[in-house]
Tab-separated table of C-alpha atoms in Angstrom:
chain	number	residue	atom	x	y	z
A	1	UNK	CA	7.773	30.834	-10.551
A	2	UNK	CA	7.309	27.747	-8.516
A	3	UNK	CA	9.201	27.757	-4.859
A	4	UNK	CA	11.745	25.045	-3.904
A	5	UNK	CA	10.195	22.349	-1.630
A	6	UNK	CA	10.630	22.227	1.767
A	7	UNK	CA	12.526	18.555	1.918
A	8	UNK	CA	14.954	20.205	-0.809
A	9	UNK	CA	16.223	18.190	-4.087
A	10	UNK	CA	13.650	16.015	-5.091
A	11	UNK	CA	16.138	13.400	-4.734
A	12	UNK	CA	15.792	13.665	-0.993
A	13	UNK	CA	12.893	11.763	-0.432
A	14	UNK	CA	13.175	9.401	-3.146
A	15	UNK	CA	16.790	8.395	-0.719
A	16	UNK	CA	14.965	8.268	2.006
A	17	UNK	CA	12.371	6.090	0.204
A	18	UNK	CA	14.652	4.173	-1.757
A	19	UNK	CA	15.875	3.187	2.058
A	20	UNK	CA	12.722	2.160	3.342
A	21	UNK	CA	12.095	0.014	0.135
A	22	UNK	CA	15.381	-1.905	1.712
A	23	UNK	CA	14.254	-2.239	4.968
A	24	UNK	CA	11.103	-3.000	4.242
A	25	UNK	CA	12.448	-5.874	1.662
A	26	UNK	CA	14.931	-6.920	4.724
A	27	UNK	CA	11.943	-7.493	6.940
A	28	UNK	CA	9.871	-9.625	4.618
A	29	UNK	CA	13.085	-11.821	3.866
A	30	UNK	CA	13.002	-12.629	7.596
A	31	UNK	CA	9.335	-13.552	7.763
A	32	UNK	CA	9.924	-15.905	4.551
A	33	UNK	CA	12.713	-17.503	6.339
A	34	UNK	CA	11.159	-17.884	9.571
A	35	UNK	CA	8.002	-19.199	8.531
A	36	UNK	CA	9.990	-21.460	6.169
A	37	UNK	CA	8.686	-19.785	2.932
A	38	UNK	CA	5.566	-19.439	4.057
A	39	UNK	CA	4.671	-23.176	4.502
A	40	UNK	CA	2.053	-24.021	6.911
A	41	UNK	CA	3.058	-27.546	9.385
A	42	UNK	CA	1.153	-30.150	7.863
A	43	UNK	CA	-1.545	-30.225	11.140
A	44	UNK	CA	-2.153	-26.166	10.730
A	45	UNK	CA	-5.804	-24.852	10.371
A	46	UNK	CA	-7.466	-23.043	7.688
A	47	UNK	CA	-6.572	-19.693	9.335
A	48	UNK	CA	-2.842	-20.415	9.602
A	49	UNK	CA	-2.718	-21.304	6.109
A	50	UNK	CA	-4.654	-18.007	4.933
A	51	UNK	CA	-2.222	-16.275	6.769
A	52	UNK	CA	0.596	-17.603	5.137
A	53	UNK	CA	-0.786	-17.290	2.138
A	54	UNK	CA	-1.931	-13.698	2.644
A	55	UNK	CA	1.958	-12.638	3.566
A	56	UNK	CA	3.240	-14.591	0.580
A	57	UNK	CA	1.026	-12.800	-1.895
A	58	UNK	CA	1.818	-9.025	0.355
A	59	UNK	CA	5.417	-9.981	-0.476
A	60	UNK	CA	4.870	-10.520	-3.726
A	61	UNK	CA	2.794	-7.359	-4.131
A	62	UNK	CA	5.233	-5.110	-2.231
A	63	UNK	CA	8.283	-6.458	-4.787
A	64	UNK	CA	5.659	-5.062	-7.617
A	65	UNK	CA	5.565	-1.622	-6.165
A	66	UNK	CA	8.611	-0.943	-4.921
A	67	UNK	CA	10.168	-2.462	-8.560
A	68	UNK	CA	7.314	0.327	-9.993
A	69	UNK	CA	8.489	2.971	-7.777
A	70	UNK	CA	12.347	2.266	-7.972
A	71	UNK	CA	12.109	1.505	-11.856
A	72	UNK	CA	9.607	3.647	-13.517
A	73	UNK	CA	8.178	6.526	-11.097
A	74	UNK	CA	11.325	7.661	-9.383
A	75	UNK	CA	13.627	7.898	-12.595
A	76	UNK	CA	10.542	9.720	-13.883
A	77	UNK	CA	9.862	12.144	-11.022
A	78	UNK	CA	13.800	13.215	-11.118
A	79	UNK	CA	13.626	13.498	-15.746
A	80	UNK	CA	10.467	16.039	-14.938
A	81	UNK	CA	11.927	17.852	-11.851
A	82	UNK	CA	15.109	18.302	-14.155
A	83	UNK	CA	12.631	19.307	-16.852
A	84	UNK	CA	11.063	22.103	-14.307
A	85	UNK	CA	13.588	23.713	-13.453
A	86	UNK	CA	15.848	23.882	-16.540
A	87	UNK	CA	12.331	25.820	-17.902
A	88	UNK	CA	12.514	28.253	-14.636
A	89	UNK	CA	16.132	28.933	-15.140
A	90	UNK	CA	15.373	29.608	-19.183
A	91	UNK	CA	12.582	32.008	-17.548
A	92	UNK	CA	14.897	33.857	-15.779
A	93	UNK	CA	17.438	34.841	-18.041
A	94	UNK	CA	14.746	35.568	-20.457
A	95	UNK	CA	13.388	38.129	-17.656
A	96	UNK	CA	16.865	39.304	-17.536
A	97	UNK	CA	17.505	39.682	-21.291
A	98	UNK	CA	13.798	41.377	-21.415
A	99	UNK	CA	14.672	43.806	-18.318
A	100	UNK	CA	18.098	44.758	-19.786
A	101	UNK	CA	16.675	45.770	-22.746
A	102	UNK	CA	13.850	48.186	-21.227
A	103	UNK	CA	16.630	49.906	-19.296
């Protein structure tokens, strides 16, 4: 039979990560409006517009995984930890029924 985990339900740390998903999403909303959506001033060098474009495609990459992670692998992760430990509790009473009926 497989122990709890330490952090608890398994819906612990998808919360917590759920949160930082937010936060992180908060801070990236700030950079885009402080660098004006990422456009470089017209007399900006090559490496200022690299950068820019660098954190415009990280946004966009970080709204992909946490939209993966938040859509599909969390909802997932909960169905099969449901799944789990519906099985261990049908293990149990089975040992139950089996050990009533040897006494």
């Amino acid at each position: 039979m497989a122990e709890r985990p330490p952090f608890g339900p398994i819906q612990n740390p998808i919360k917590m990560m759920e949160m930082e998903h937010e936060h992180a999403g908060e801070l990236m909303h700030r950079i885009r409006e402080l660098s004006q959506h990422y456009t470089a001033p017209v007399d900006a060098c090559n490496t200022y517009r690299v950068l820019f474009a660098k954190l415009e495609e990280f946004e966009n990459d970080l709204h992909l995984h946490v939209h993966l992670e938040n859509n599909i692998l969390f909802p997932r992760a909960i169905e099969l930890n449901c799944t789990i430990l519906r099985r261990q509790h049908l293990h149990k009473l089975f040992a139950q029924v089996l050990s009533q009926r040897q006494s």
